[in-house]
Amino acid sequence: TSRIPWVPFTGVHAGSLIGVPADAYLRSADHIVAGLEEARRRYRPDGLPVVFDLQLEAEVLGCQLHWSAEGPPAVCSHPLADGLTLADLPAWSNTAGRVPVVLEATRRMAASCGDDIALYGLVCGPFTLAMHLWGNDIFLAMFDDPEAVLRVVDHAAAVAEAFATDLIAAGCDVIAVVDPMISQIAPDAVATFFRPAADHLFAAIRRQGALSALFVCGNATPNLEVMAGCACDSIAVDENVDLAQLRQIASAQGKSFGGNLKLTVALLMGDAATCRHDALRCFDAGGDTGFVLSPGCDLPYGVPPANLEAVAELVHDPYRREVARAAVVAAGDDYQDISLPDYAASDQVIVDIITLDSATCPPCQYMVEAVATAAARLDGRVRWQEHKVTGRQGLGMMTHLKVGNIPTICIDGSPRFISQIPDQEALVDALRQAVACH
C-alpha cells in the first residue's frame, strides 16, 4: 500500500463517542451506525469492525450473558457443561438474538462507506465458541475425550461459516475469525483442535470473495508458526507478541499482519504523546509492507478520543511522524551541553523558532517568514533564530524550552505561538511588549 493502513478496533468504544452505554449500543443498529460514523469522522480509518462482540453466536446457541455498561457482554453459562448435547442446542439462525441488528448495521455501513473503508465482520473463532459452550472443562476433555472436543469445535466452525456468509452478503470485505483462547493452548493442540476447522472456514470465506484474518490476543508467541500456517490472509496480535517476530513469520508465509498498539498503558491510560510514541514503535517493527496498524484488541470503552486522533495524525501525515520521532529522540537525552541564551541580560528580544525544517516543511516555512517580517519592523530590537529538530542542537533547544508541538515561536524563552502561525499584528504586538520589558 502507499502507506501503512490504520484499522482501529472501535468495538463498544464507538458507543462512548455518541454517549451510549455498551449494553444499549450493542442492541441497536441505529446506535452502531451512529458510533461507527463518528469513529470514521474522528479517526479517519482505512477499516472498521462493525461490532467487536464474541458473544453473539454464544447467545443464539443458548448461553446466558452478563451485560456491562462499559464493555461487551460476558458468557455466564455453558450449556454443554450443564448436561446438554450439541443436538439440544438451539439451531443457528440469522434472525435470532442480536444477529439481525448486526446485519442491518453492516448493510447500512456498507452503503455509506462504499470502497473508502474496509468493513470487518467479526465471528467468534471455533475454539473460543466451543469454550463458551463447554466452559473450562474443555481443557480436560482435550485429553480425556478429544473426539468430543473436535465435534464441538466443528459445530462452532459451521456456525462461524454461516454467520460469515451473511456478513459477506451484507457488505463485509474482511471476515476476522477472533479466537483469543488459542493463545492458552500449546502449538500441537492448536494444530489438532483449531487449525483443521479454521482452515475449512477460511477456505469458505475465500470462495465467497472476501478476505480473512485471524485475531488472537494474549501471549500467542509459541503459536505464531502454527497460526501463520493457517489458510487465512492476515494475522493480528496484541502487545504480548513481538511485532518484529510476527512480521518475519507472517511474511515468510505471504500473509499480512496487524497490531499491536498497547491498549491500557498507551491508549487508555496514556496521553497523546505516549500514543504517538507507541505508534512509532509499531511503524518501525511492522515496516511498510503487509503491515496493518491496529490496537492489540478491541478498544476499551473509555479510551480518550484524543489518543486515537493522535495516532490517526501520524498515519496520514508524514510531517507529524517526523515531529513525533524528534520528540522521542529528544526525550532520551538531557542535552546538558546545550544551553539557552541569557534572555534577561540581552539588550534584544530573543526569538527562538522550533521547527522541523523550514526548507521542507510548509508550516515551518511560513512561521519563520512571519517572524522575519515582524522582527524587521522593530528596528533591530529583536534577534531571531530557527532551531531545526532534525539536528541535536534543535532537539536540545526543544527540550530546554519545553516545546511539545512544532512549529513553535518562543519569545525570551517562553513558548508563545504553539503550532499556530500568528497574524502579523498579533506577532508584532507580542514582540513590542517584550521589547518594553528590556
Coordinates of C-alpha atoms in Angstrom, one line a residue:
T1 CA 0.0 0.0 0.0
S2 CA 1.1 3.6 -0.4
R3 CA 1.2 4.0 3.4
I4 CA 0.6 1.9 6.4
P5 CA -3.2 1.2 6.8
W6 CA -5.0 2.0 10.0
V7 CA -7.8 -0.1 11.5
P8 CA -8.9 1.0 15.0
F9 CA -11.0 -1.9 16.5
T10 CA -13.5 0.5 17.9
G11 CA -15.9 -2.0 19.4
V12 CA -18.0 -0.5 22.2
H13 CA -15.7 2.5 22.3
A14 CA -17.7 3.8 19.4
G15 CA -20.7 3.9 21.8
S16 CA -18.8 6.2 24.1
L17 CA -18.3 8.6 21.2
I18 CA -22.1 9.1 21.0
G19 CA -22.7 8.9 24.7
V20 CA -24.4 5.5 24.7
P21 CA -23.5 2.7 27.2
A22 CA -22.2 -0.6 25.8
D23 CA -25.3 -2.7 26.6
A24 CA -27.6 -0.3 24.7
Y25 CA -25.1 0.2 21.9
L26 CA -24.8 -3.5 21.0
R27 CA -28.6 -3.9 20.9
S28 CA -29.3 -1.1 18.4
A29 CA -28.4 -0.8 14.7
D30 CA -29.0 2.9 14.9
H31 CA -26.5 3.3 17.7
I32 CA -23.9 1.1 16.0
V33 CA -24.1 3.1 12.8
A34 CA -24.0 6.4 14.6
G35 CA -21.0 5.3 16.6
L36 CA -19.1 4.0 13.6
E37 CA -19.8 7.1 11.6
E38 CA -18.4 9.2 14.4
A39 CA -15.4 6.9 14.7
R40 CA -15.0 7.3 10.9
R41 CA -15.1 11.1 11.2
R42 CA -12.7 11.4 14.1
Y43 CA -10.2 8.6 13.5
R44 CA -10.0 8.6 9.6
P45 CA -9.6 4.8 9.4
D46 CA -9.0 2.5 6.5
G47 CA -11.0 -0.3 8.0
L48 CA -13.6 -0.7 10.8
P49 CA -15.2 -3.6 12.6
V50 CA -18.9 -3.4 12.5
V51 CA -19.0 -4.8 16.1
F52 CA -16.5 -6.5 18.3
D53 CA -18.6 -8.9 20.3
L54 CA -17.5 -12.5 20.7
Q55 CA -20.7 -13.5 22.5
L56 CA -23.2 -13.0 19.6
E57 CA -23.1 -16.6 18.5
A58 CA -23.0 -18.0 22.0
E59 CA -26.2 -16.1 22.9
V60 CA -28.0 -17.6 19.9
L61 CA -26.8 -21.1 20.9
G62 CA -28.2 -20.8 24.4
C63 CA -25.5 -19.2 26.6
Q64 CA -26.7 -16.7 29.1
L65 CA -24.9 -13.3 29.1
H66 CA -24.0 -10.8 31.8
W67 CA -24.2 -7.3 30.4
S68 CA -22.0 -4.3 31.2
A69 CA -22.3 -0.6 30.6
E70 CA -18.6 -0.2 29.5
G71 CA -17.8 -3.5 27.8
P72 CA -19.2 -6.3 25.6
P73 CA -21.3 -8.9 27.5
A74 CA -19.7 -11.9 29.1
V75 CA -20.8 -15.5 28.8
C76 CA -22.1 -16.7 32.2
S77 CA -23.5 -20.2 31.4
H78 CA -22.2 -23.1 29.4
P79 CA -25.0 -25.4 28.1
L80 CA -22.7 -28.4 27.4
A81 CA -21.4 -28.3 30.9
D82 CA -24.9 -28.4 32.2
G83 CA -25.7 -31.8 30.7
L84 CA -27.0 -30.7 27.2
T85 CA -25.6 -32.2 24.0
L86 CA -25.0 -30.5 20.6
A87 CA -28.3 -31.8 19.5
D88 CA -30.0 -30.0 22.3
L89 CA -28.7 -26.6 21.4
P90 CA -30.8 -24.1 19.5
A91 CA -30.1 -24.1 15.8
W92 CA -28.1 -21.2 14.4
S93 CA -30.3 -18.6 12.8
N94 CA -29.6 -15.2 11.3
T95 CA -32.9 -14.0 12.7
A96 CA -32.1 -14.9 16.3
G97 CA -30.6 -12.9 19.1
R98 CA -28.8 -9.7 18.0
V99 CA -27.7 -11.1 14.7
P100 CA -30.3 -9.1 12.7
V101 CA -29.1 -5.9 14.4
V102 CA -25.5 -6.5 13.3
L103 CA -26.5 -7.4 9.8
E104 CA -28.7 -4.3 9.4
A105 CA -25.8 -2.1 10.7
T106 CA -23.5 -3.8 8.3
R107 CA -25.7 -3.2 5.3
R108 CA -26.1 0.5 6.2
M109 CA -22.4 1.0 6.8
A110 CA -21.5 -0.8 3.5
A111 CA -23.8 1.6 1.7
S112 CA -22.2 4.6 3.5
C113 CA -18.6 3.6 3.2
G114 CA -18.5 2.2 -0.3
D115 CA -14.9 1.5 -1.3
D116 CA -13.4 4.0 1.1
I117 CA -13.3 1.8 4.2
A118 CA -12.9 -1.9 4.5
L119 CA -15.7 -3.3 6.8
Y120 CA -14.6 -6.1 9.1
G121 CA -17.2 -8.7 10.1
L122 CA -16.1 -10.5 13.2
V123 CA -17.0 -14.0 14.0
C124 CA -16.2 -15.9 17.2
G125 CA -13.4 -18.4 16.5
P126 CA -14.3 -22.1 16.7
F127 CA -12.2 -22.9 19.8
T128 CA -13.4 -19.9 21.7
L129 CA -17.0 -20.6 20.8
A130 CA -16.5 -24.2 21.8
M131 CA -15.3 -23.0 25.2
H132 CA -18.3 -20.7 25.5
L133 CA -20.5 -23.7 25.1
W134 CA -18.5 -26.1 27.2
G135 CA -16.7 -24.0 29.8
N136 CA -13.3 -24.6 31.3
D137 CA -13.9 -28.4 31.3
I138 CA -13.0 -28.4 27.6
F139 CA -9.3 -28.3 28.6
L140 CA -9.6 -31.6 30.5
A141 CA -11.7 -33.1 27.7
M142 CA -8.9 -32.4 25.2
F143 CA -7.1 -35.2 27.0
D144 CA -10.0 -37.4 28.1
D145 CA -12.3 -37.2 25.1
P146 CA -10.6 -35.4 22.1
E147 CA -13.2 -36.7 19.6
A148 CA -15.9 -34.9 21.6
V149 CA -14.0 -31.7 21.6
L150 CA -13.4 -31.9 17.8
R151 CA -17.2 -32.4 17.3
V152 CA -17.9 -29.2 19.3
V153 CA -15.2 -27.3 17.5
D154 CA -16.5 -28.4 14.1
H155 CA -20.0 -27.4 15.1
A156 CA -18.7 -24.0 16.2
A157 CA -16.9 -23.6 12.9
A158 CA -20.0 -24.3 11.0
V159 CA -21.8 -21.6 12.9
A160 CA -19.0 -19.2 12.2
E161 CA -19.2 -20.0 8.5
A162 CA -22.9 -19.4 8.4
F163 CA -22.5 -16.1 10.1
A164 CA -19.6 -15.1 7.9
T165 CA -21.7 -15.9 4.8
D166 CA -24.4 -13.5 6.0
L167 CA -21.8 -10.8 6.9
I168 CA -20.2 -11.0 3.4
A169 CA -23.6 -10.8 1.8
A170 CA -24.4 -7.7 3.9
G171 CA -21.2 -6.0 2.7
C172 CA -18.2 -7.0 4.8
D173 CA -14.9 -7.0 3.0
V174 CA -12.9 -8.9 5.6
I175 CA -14.0 -11.7 7.9
A176 CA -12.0 -11.7 11.1
V177 CA -12.0 -15.0 13.0
V178 CA -11.4 -13.9 16.6
D179 CA -10.1 -16.8 18.7
P180 CA -8.4 -15.5 21.8
M181 CA -8.4 -18.8 23.6
I182 CA -5.9 -20.4 21.2
S183 CA -3.2 -18.4 22.9
Q184 CA -3.9 -20.5 26.0
I185 CA -3.1 -23.9 24.5
A186 CA 0.1 -25.5 23.1
P187 CA 1.0 -25.5 19.4
D188 CA 0.2 -29.2 19.0
A189 CA -3.2 -28.6 20.5
V190 CA -3.8 -25.6 18.1
A191 CA -2.8 -27.8 15.2
T192 CA -5.2 -30.6 16.4
F193 CA -8.2 -28.7 17.8
F194 CA -8.2 -25.5 15.9
R195 CA -6.5 -25.5 12.5
P196 CA -8.5 -28.1 10.6
A197 CA -11.8 -26.4 11.4
A198 CA -10.3 -23.0 10.9
D199 CA -8.8 -23.8 7.5
H200 CA -12.2 -25.1 6.3
L201 CA -13.7 -21.8 7.5
F202 CA -11.0 -19.6 5.8
A203 CA -11.5 -21.5 2.6
A204 CA -15.2 -20.9 2.7
I205 CA -14.6 -17.2 3.2
R206 CA -12.2 -17.1 0.2
R207 CA -14.7 -18.9 -2.0
Q208 CA -17.1 -16.1 -1.4
G209 CA -14.7 -13.4 -2.5
A210 CA -13.8 -11.9 0.9
L211 CA -10.5 -11.7 2.8
S212 CA -9.9 -13.4 6.1
A213 CA -8.0 -12.5 9.2
L214 CA -7.1 -14.5 12.4
F215 CA -7.2 -12.4 15.6
V216 CA -5.6 -13.8 18.7
C217 CA -4.9 -11.8 21.9
G218 CA -2.7 -12.9 24.8
N219 CA 0.8 -14.3 24.5
A220 CA 0.4 -16.2 21.3
T221 CA 4.1 -16.2 20.6
P222 CA 4.5 -20.0 20.9
N223 CA 1.7 -20.5 18.4
L224 CA 2.8 -18.0 15.7
E225 CA 4.2 -20.6 13.4
V226 CA 1.0 -22.7 13.5
M227 CA -1.1 -19.6 13.1
A228 CA 0.9 -18.4 10.1
G229 CA 0.4 -21.9 8.6
C230 CA -3.4 -21.5 8.6
A231 CA -5.2 -20.6 5.4
C232 CA -6.1 -17.0 6.5
D233 CA -4.9 -13.9 4.7
S234 CA -3.8 -12.0 7.7
I235 CA -2.9 -12.3 11.4
A236 CA -3.4 -9.8 14.2
V237 CA -2.0 -9.9 17.7
D238 CA -1.8 -7.8 20.8
E239 CA 1.1 -6.2 22.7
N240 CA 2.1 -9.6 24.2
V241 CA 3.7 -10.6 20.9
D242 CA 6.8 -9.1 19.4
L243 CA 5.7 -7.4 16.2
A244 CA 9.0 -7.8 14.5
Q245 CA 8.9 -11.6 15.2
L246 CA 5.4 -11.8 13.8
R247 CA 6.5 -9.8 10.7
Q248 CA 9.2 -12.3 10.0
I249 CA 6.9 -15.3 10.4
A250 CA 3.9 -13.9 8.6
S251 CA 5.9 -12.5 5.7
A252 CA 7.5 -15.9 5.1
Q253 CA 4.0 -17.3 4.6
G254 CA 2.9 -14.4 2.4
K255 CA 0.4 -13.1 4.9
S256 CA -0.3 -9.6 6.1
F257 CA -0.2 -8.9 9.8
G258 CA -1.5 -6.4 12.2
G259 CA -1.2 -4.9 15.7
N260 CA -0.3 -4.0 18.3
L261 CA -0.8 -0.6 20.0
K262 CA -0.8 -1.0 23.7
L263 CA -4.4 -0.9 25.0
T264 CA -4.0 0.2 28.6
V265 CA -0.6 1.7 29.1
A266 CA -0.8 3.8 26.0
L267 CA -4.3 4.2 24.6
L268 CA -6.4 4.0 27.8
M269 CA -4.1 5.5 30.4
G270 CA -1.5 7.4 28.4
D271 CA -1.7 10.7 26.7
A272 CA -1.3 11.7 23.1
A273 CA 2.5 11.8 23.3
T274 CA 2.6 8.3 24.7
C275 CA 0.3 7.1 21.9
R276 CA 2.4 8.7 19.2
H277 CA 5.5 7.1 20.7
D278 CA 3.8 3.7 20.7
A279 CA 2.6 4.1 17.2
L280 CA 6.2 4.8 16.1
R281 CA 7.2 1.6 17.8
C282 CA 4.6 -0.3 15.7
F283 CA 5.6 1.5 12.5
D284 CA 9.3 0.6 13.0
A285 CA 8.6 -3.0 13.9
G286 CA 5.9 -3.6 11.3
G287 CA 7.6 -2.0 8.3
D288 CA 5.8 -0.7 5.2
T289 CA 4.9 -4.0 3.5
G290 CA 2.0 -6.1 4.7
F291 CA 1.6 -4.3 8.0
V292 CA -1.8 -3.0 9.3
L293 CA -1.7 -0.7 12.3
S294 CA -4.3 -1.5 14.9
P295 CA -4.9 -1.8 18.6
G296 CA -4.0 -5.1 20.2
C297 CA -7.6 -5.9 20.7
D298 CA -11.0 -4.1 20.8
L299 CA -10.7 -0.7 22.4
P300 CA -11.8 -0.1 26.0
Y301 CA -14.9 2.0 26.2
G302 CA -13.2 4.9 27.9
V303 CA -10.1 5.4 25.7
P304 CA -9.7 9.2 25.3
P305 CA -10.5 10.1 21.6
A306 CA -7.6 12.5 21.6
N307 CA -5.2 9.5 21.9
L308 CA -6.7 7.8 18.8
E309 CA -6.8 11.1 16.9
A310 CA -3.0 11.5 17.7
V311 CA -2.4 8.1 16.1
A312 CA -4.5 8.9 13.1
E313 CA -2.4 12.1 12.6
L314 CA 0.7 10.0 12.3
V315 CA -0.9 7.6 9.9
H316 CA -2.0 10.3 7.5
D317 CA 0.8 12.9 7.9
P318 CA 4.5 12.1 7.4
Y319 CA 5.4 15.5 8.8
R320 CA 3.6 14.6 12.1
R321 CA 5.6 11.3 12.2
E322 CA 8.9 13.2 11.9
V323 CA 7.9 15.6 14.6
A324 CA 6.8 12.7 16.9
R325 CA 10.1 10.9 16.2
A326 CA 12.1 14.0 17.0
A327 CA 10.2 14.3 20.3
V328 CA 11.0 10.7 21.2
V329 CA 14.7 11.3 20.4
A330 CA 14.7 14.5 22.5
A331 CA 13.2 12.7 25.5
G332 CA 16.2 10.3 25.6
D333 CA 18.9 12.9 26.1
D334 CA 19.4 15.6 28.8
Y335 CA 21.3 17.9 26.4
Q336 CA 23.3 19.4 29.3
D337 CA 25.9 20.6 26.8
I338 CA 23.3 22.8 25.0
S339 CA 22.4 25.9 26.9
L340 CA 19.7 28.6 26.5
P341 CA 20.7 32.2 25.9
D342 CA 20.7 34.6 28.8
Y343 CA 17.5 36.3 27.9
A344 CA 17.4 38.7 30.8
A345 CA 20.9 40.0 30.1
S346 CA 20.4 40.6 26.4
D347 CA 19.6 44.1 25.1
Q348 CA 17.5 42.5 22.4
V349 CA 14.4 40.4 22.5
I350 CA 15.4 36.8 21.5
V351 CA 13.0 34.8 19.4
D352 CA 13.6 31.0 19.1
I353 CA 11.6 29.2 16.4
I354 CA 11.5 25.5 16.9
T355 CA 10.8 23.8 13.5
L356 CA 11.2 20.6 11.7
D357 CA 12.9 22.3 8.8
S358 CA 11.6 25.5 7.2
A359 CA 13.2 24.3 3.9
T360 CA 10.9 21.3 3.6
C361 CA 8.0 21.9 6.0
P362 CA 5.5 24.5 4.8
P363 CA 4.1 25.4 8.2
C364 CA 7.6 25.9 9.5
Q365 CA 8.5 28.0 6.4
Y366 CA 5.6 30.3 7.0
M367 CA 6.2 30.6 10.7
V368 CA 9.9 31.6 10.0
E369 CA 8.8 34.1 7.4
A370 CA 6.3 35.7 9.8
V371 CA 9.0 36.1 12.5
A372 CA 11.5 37.6 10.0
T373 CA 8.9 40.1 8.7
A374 CA 7.8 41.1 12.2
A375 CA 11.4 41.5 13.5
A376 CA 12.3 43.8 10.6
R377 CA 9.6 46.2 11.8
L378 CA 11.2 46.6 15.2
D379 CA 14.5 48.3 14.2
G380 CA 17.0 45.8 15.4
R381 CA 15.4 45.3 18.8
V382 CA 14.6 41.6 18.0
R383 CA 17.0 38.8 17.2
W384 CA 15.6 35.5 16.0
Q385 CA 17.0 32.0 15.2
E386 CA 15.5 28.9 13.7
H387 CA 16.2 25.6 15.6
K388 CA 15.6 22.6 13.4
V389 CA 14.8 19.4 15.3
T390 CA 16.4 17.4 12.5
G391 CA 19.7 18.0 14.4
R392 CA 20.8 17.6 18.0
Q393 CA 21.1 21.3 18.7
G394 CA 17.5 21.8 17.7
L395 CA 16.4 18.9 19.8
G396 CA 18.2 20.3 22.8
M397 CA 16.5 23.7 22.4
M398 CA 13.2 22.0 22.0
T399 CA 13.8 20.1 25.3
H400 CA 15.1 23.1 27.3
L401 CA 12.3 25.3 26.1
K402 CA 9.7 22.6 26.9
V403 CA 8.2 22.7 23.4
G404 CA 5.8 19.9 22.8
N405 CA 4.5 20.9 19.3
I406 CA 6.2 22.0 16.2
P407 CA 6.5 24.7 14.8
T408 CA 6.5 26.9 17.9
I409 CA 7.6 30.5 18.5
C410 CA 9.3 31.2 21.8
I411 CA 9.8 34.8 22.9
D412 CA 12.6 35.3 25.5
G413 CA 12.5 31.6 26.5
S414 CA 8.7 31.3 26.7
P415 CA 6.6 29.4 24.2
R416 CA 4.0 31.9 22.8
F417 CA 2.7 30.8 19.5
I418 CA 2.3 27.0 19.6
S419 CA 1.7 25.2 16.3
Q420 CA -0.2 28.2 15.1
I421 CA 1.2 30.8 12.7
P422 CA 0.2 34.2 14.1
D423 CA -1.0 37.1 12.0
Q424 CA 1.5 40.0 11.7
E425 CA -0.2 42.4 14.1
A426 CA -0.6 39.8 16.9
L427 CA 3.1 38.9 16.5
V428 CA 4.4 42.4 16.3
D429 CA 2.3 43.4 19.4
A430 CA 3.8 40.5 21.3
L431 CA 7.3 41.5 20.3
R432 CA 6.7 45.1 21.3
Q433 CA 5.5 44.0 24.7
A434 CA 8.7 42.0 25.1
V435 CA 10.8 45.0 23.9
A436 CA 9.2 47.2 26.6
C437 CA 10.4 44.8 29.3
H438 CA 14.0 45.0 28.3

